[in-house]
Amino acid sequence: MADPAKEGRKLSRSFGGLALLGIVLVVAGLVGLVYTGVATLTSMILFGWLLLIGGLVGLLHAVQSRGTSYFWLGVVVAALNIAAGVVVIRHPHGTAEALTMFAALLFLTGGVFRLVGSVVVRGPQFGWTLLQGAFGLLLGLLVLFDWPHSSLYVLGCFFSLALLFDGLGLIAIGVGGRRIVSMVSDQMAPGEEPDQAAGEGQKRSDN
């Protein structure tokens, strides 16, 4: 039977590792917010390598499934991923400009739909939906009016914010998990003392 104290220490170390990873992500997010240009370039290169590696893995799966109806579809999708990965890696700045334009259009269309939907429906969340739509529309216009210069910082800012919030979430999980494990261990320890005392008393009576 596993030792509860040992398992508790192991679980506590695991939560500590999560908290440490969260601290690393928070630091990376803060650095990215300071150097948004570097963060944008880094995110584009990582995106390109993910496409390239995903395409190679997909091509390997397609070759392994040759003779099935999936083969040619898998080859085409893998070839597109590989080609897109190569283009992104070789031209990260152009890719950032295209993705920034796409993000601005998404913000614009999403903001317009939220504004129109909130005015037409007028549901219980009318004010919140209206505020979201106005914010999305304003953000899309700001990014679009400053394009292509906005491509130097928009994607890097979003990437850094994602790292920052993910890191904060991991820190909260790690710290909360260690606290819960510590509370459970403290509650189990007093409960084990009477059993140990009873065992010692039984030994003395046997002697």
Short mmCIF file of C-alpha atoms in Angstrom, two decimals:
data_model
loop_
_atom_site.label_atom_id
_atom_site.label_comp_id
_atom_site.label_asym_id
_atom_site.label_seq_id
_atom_site.Cartn_x
_atom_site.Cartn_y
_atom_site.Cartn_z
CA MET A 1 0.00 0.00 0.00
CA ALA A 2 1.37 3.41 -0.98
CA ASP A 3 2.58 5.71 1.77
CA PRO A 4 0.15 8.70 1.97
CA ALA A 5 2.91 11.03 3.15
CA LYS A 6 5.15 10.10 0.22
CA GLU A 7 2.27 10.46 -2.26
CA GLY A 8 1.41 13.83 -0.74
CA ARG A 9 4.98 15.06 -1.15
CA LYS A 10 5.03 13.83 -4.75
CA LEU A 11 1.75 15.59 -5.51
CA SER A 12 3.01 18.74 -3.83
CA ARG A 13 6.16 18.70 -6.00
CA SER A 14 3.99 18.29 -9.10
CA PHE A 15 1.93 21.35 -8.17
CA GLY A 16 5.17 23.20 -7.42
CA GLY A 17 6.38 22.37 -10.92
CA LEU A 18 3.16 23.82 -12.36
CA ALA A 19 3.66 27.00 -10.36
CA LEU A 20 7.27 27.25 -11.57
CA LEU A 21 6.17 26.81 -15.19
CA GLY A 22 3.58 29.52 -14.62
CA ILE A 23 6.26 31.90 -13.33
CA VAL A 24 8.34 31.24 -16.45
CA LEU A 25 5.34 31.97 -18.68
CA VAL A 26 4.52 35.16 -16.77
CA VAL A 27 8.10 36.39 -17.14
CA ALA A 28 8.05 35.53 -20.86
CA GLY A 29 4.74 37.37 -21.26
CA LEU A 30 6.02 40.48 -19.51
CA VAL A 31 9.20 40.48 -21.62
CA GLY A 32 7.05 40.06 -24.73
CA LEU A 33 4.89 43.02 -23.77
CA VAL A 34 8.02 45.15 -23.50
CA TYR A 35 9.56 43.87 -26.75
CA THR A 36 6.45 43.34 -28.87
CA GLY A 37 8.39 43.33 -32.14
CA VAL A 38 10.56 40.44 -31.00
CA ALA A 39 7.48 38.65 -29.66
CA THR A 40 5.72 39.04 -33.02
CA LEU A 41 8.69 37.65 -34.93
CA THR A 42 9.08 34.80 -32.44
CA SER A 43 5.41 33.87 -32.63
CA MET A 44 5.54 33.82 -36.42
CA ILE A 45 8.61 31.56 -36.48
CA LEU A 46 7.02 29.22 -33.92
CA PHE A 47 3.82 29.19 -35.97
CA GLY A 48 5.79 28.32 -39.11
CA TRP A 49 7.66 25.48 -37.43
CA LEU A 50 4.41 24.10 -36.01
CA LEU A 51 2.90 24.08 -39.50
CA LEU A 52 6.00 22.44 -40.93
CA ILE A 53 6.25 19.74 -38.26
CA GLY A 54 2.50 19.13 -38.40
CA GLY A 55 2.71 18.74 -42.18
CA LEU A 56 5.57 16.25 -41.93
CA VAL A 57 3.70 14.21 -39.31
CA GLY A 58 0.55 14.32 -41.45
CA LEU A 59 2.51 13.19 -44.49
CA LEU A 60 3.95 10.27 -42.49
CA HIS A 61 0.44 9.23 -41.41
CA ALA A 62 -0.79 9.53 -45.00
CA VAL A 63 2.02 7.28 -46.25
CA GLN A 64 1.21 4.72 -43.54
CA SER A 65 -2.45 4.74 -44.62
CA ARG A 66 -1.76 4.38 -48.36
CA GLY A 67 -4.31 2.28 -50.15
CA THR A 68 -7.20 3.87 -48.23
CA SER A 69 -9.53 6.69 -49.23
CA TYR A 70 -7.76 8.97 -46.73
CA PHE A 71 -4.40 8.80 -48.52
CA TRP A 72 -4.73 11.56 -51.12
CA LEU A 73 -6.61 13.89 -48.78
CA GLY A 74 -3.89 13.41 -46.16
CA VAL A 75 -1.16 14.07 -48.74
CA VAL A 76 -2.83 17.28 -49.95
CA VAL A 77 -3.40 18.62 -46.41
CA ALA A 78 0.16 17.72 -45.37
CA ALA A 79 1.61 19.37 -48.48
CA LEU A 80 -0.37 22.56 -47.79
CA ASN A 81 0.84 22.63 -44.17
CA ILE A 82 4.45 22.09 -45.24
CA ALA A 83 4.23 24.80 -47.91
CA ALA A 84 2.59 27.23 -45.48
CA GLY A 85 5.22 26.48 -42.85
CA VAL A 86 8.06 27.14 -45.27
CA VAL A 87 6.49 30.43 -46.39
CA VAL A 88 5.92 31.60 -42.81
CA ILE A 89 9.49 30.73 -41.76
CA ARG A 90 11.04 32.44 -44.79
CA HIS A 91 8.76 35.52 -44.70
CA PRO A 92 7.71 36.11 -41.07
CA HIS A 93 7.15 39.85 -41.54
CA GLY A 94 4.84 39.40 -44.52
CA THR A 95 2.95 36.69 -42.66
CA ALA A 96 2.56 38.99 -39.65
CA GLU A 97 1.13 41.71 -41.90
CA ALA A 98 -1.39 39.30 -43.47
CA LEU A 99 -2.46 37.85 -40.11
CA THR A 100 -2.77 41.34 -38.60
CA MET A 101 -5.05 42.39 -41.46
CA PHE A 102 -7.09 39.22 -40.93
CA ALA A 103 -7.34 39.91 -37.18
CA ALA A 104 -8.46 43.50 -37.83
CA LEU A 105 -11.21 42.29 -40.18
CA LEU A 106 -12.30 39.73 -37.58
CA PHE A 107 -12.52 42.44 -34.93
CA LEU A 108 -14.50 44.67 -37.28
CA THR A 109 -17.02 42.03 -38.38
CA GLY A 110 -17.38 40.64 -34.84
CA GLY A 111 -17.93 44.13 -33.43
CA VAL A 112 -20.53 45.01 -36.07
CA PHE A 113 -22.45 41.75 -35.54
CA ARG A 114 -22.43 42.21 -31.76
CA LEU A 115 -23.62 45.82 -32.07
CA VAL A 116 -26.42 44.94 -34.49
CA GLY A 117 -27.39 41.84 -32.52
CA SER A 118 -27.53 43.70 -29.22
CA VAL A 119 -29.72 46.46 -30.70
CA VAL A 120 -32.07 44.03 -32.46
CA VAL A 121 -32.42 41.41 -29.72
CA ARG A 122 -32.12 43.64 -26.64
CA GLY A 123 -31.67 40.68 -24.32
CA PRO A 124 -30.73 40.64 -20.63
CA GLN A 125 -27.05 41.14 -21.53
CA PHE A 126 -27.78 44.13 -23.78
CA GLY A 127 -25.31 46.55 -22.20
CA TRP A 128 -22.47 44.04 -21.98
CA THR A 129 -22.96 42.86 -25.59
CA LEU A 130 -23.14 46.45 -26.80
CA LEU A 131 -19.90 47.27 -24.98
CA GLN A 132 -18.18 44.20 -26.45
CA GLY A 133 -19.30 45.13 -29.94
CA ALA A 134 -18.13 48.74 -29.58
CA PHE A 135 -14.76 47.60 -28.20
CA GLY A 136 -14.25 45.07 -31.03
CA LEU A 137 -15.18 47.65 -33.66
CA LEU A 138 -12.86 50.26 -32.17
CA LEU A 139 -10.00 47.80 -31.86
CA GLY A 140 -10.44 46.65 -35.45
CA LEU A 141 -10.43 50.23 -36.73
CA LEU A 142 -7.32 51.13 -34.72
CA VAL A 143 -5.41 48.11 -36.01
CA LEU A 144 -6.61 48.67 -39.59
CA PHE A 145 -5.79 52.39 -39.69
CA ASP A 146 -2.25 51.76 -38.42
CA TRP A 147 -1.63 48.83 -40.79
CA PRO A 148 1.01 47.65 -41.82
CA HIS A 149 2.90 49.26 -38.93
CA SER A 150 0.46 47.63 -36.48
CA SER A 151 1.71 44.20 -37.60
CA LEU A 152 4.94 44.90 -35.69
CA TYR A 153 3.22 44.84 -32.30
CA VAL A 154 -0.36 43.52 -32.47
CA LEU A 155 0.37 39.80 -32.77
CA GLY A 156 3.27 40.02 -30.34
CA CYS A 157 1.04 41.78 -27.83
CA PHE A 158 -1.67 39.11 -28.14
CA PHE A 159 0.91 36.33 -27.90
CA SER A 160 2.47 37.88 -24.79
CA LEU A 161 -0.91 38.42 -23.14
CA ALA A 162 -1.78 34.77 -23.78
CA LEU A 163 1.48 33.69 -22.13
CA LEU A 164 0.87 36.05 -19.21
CA PHE A 165 -2.68 34.85 -18.46
CA ASP A 166 -1.76 31.19 -18.97
CA GLY A 167 1.13 31.66 -16.56
CA LEU A 168 -1.09 33.31 -13.96
CA GLY A 169 -3.56 30.44 -14.29
CA LEU A 170 -0.81 27.84 -13.77
CA ILE A 171 0.50 29.74 -10.73
CA ALA A 172 -2.99 29.81 -9.23
CA ILE A 173 -3.43 26.06 -9.85
CA GLY A 174 0.01 25.23 -8.46
CA VAL A 175 -0.30 27.35 -5.32
CA GLY A 176 -3.88 26.25 -4.67
CA GLY A 177 -3.00 22.60 -5.22
CA ARG A 178 -0.05 22.74 -2.83
CA ARG A 179 -2.27 24.42 -0.23
CA ILE A 180 -4.95 21.73 -0.56
CA VAL A 181 -2.37 18.93 -0.32
CA SER A 182 -0.88 20.57 2.76
CA MET A 183 -4.32 20.88 4.39
CA VAL A 184 -5.16 17.24 3.67
CA SER A 185 -1.78 16.11 5.03
CA ASP A 186 -2.29 18.15 8.21
CA GLN A 187 -5.74 16.62 8.70
CA MET A 188 -4.48 13.08 8.14
CA ALA A 189 -1.55 13.38 10.55
CA PRO A 190 -3.60 13.81 13.77
CA GLY A 191 -5.88 10.97 12.71
CA GLU A 192 -2.97 8.58 12.51
CA GLU A 193 -1.70 9.31 16.05
CA PRO A 194 -4.49 7.47 17.96
CA ASP A 195 -3.96 4.36 15.83
CA GLN A 196 -0.24 4.47 16.52
CA ALA A 197 -0.87 4.97 20.26
CA ALA A 198 -3.32 2.07 20.29
CA GLY A 199 -0.78 -0.13 18.55
CA GLU A 200 1.91 0.76 21.06
CA GLY A 201 -0.48 0.08 23.95
CA GLN A 202 -1.36 -3.31 22.50
CA LYS A 203 2.34 -4.17 22.25
CA ARG A 204 2.89 -3.21 25.91
CA SER A 205 -0.09 -5.32 27.04
CA ASP A 206 1.21 -8.29 25.06
CA ASN A 207 4.60 -7.96 26.75
#
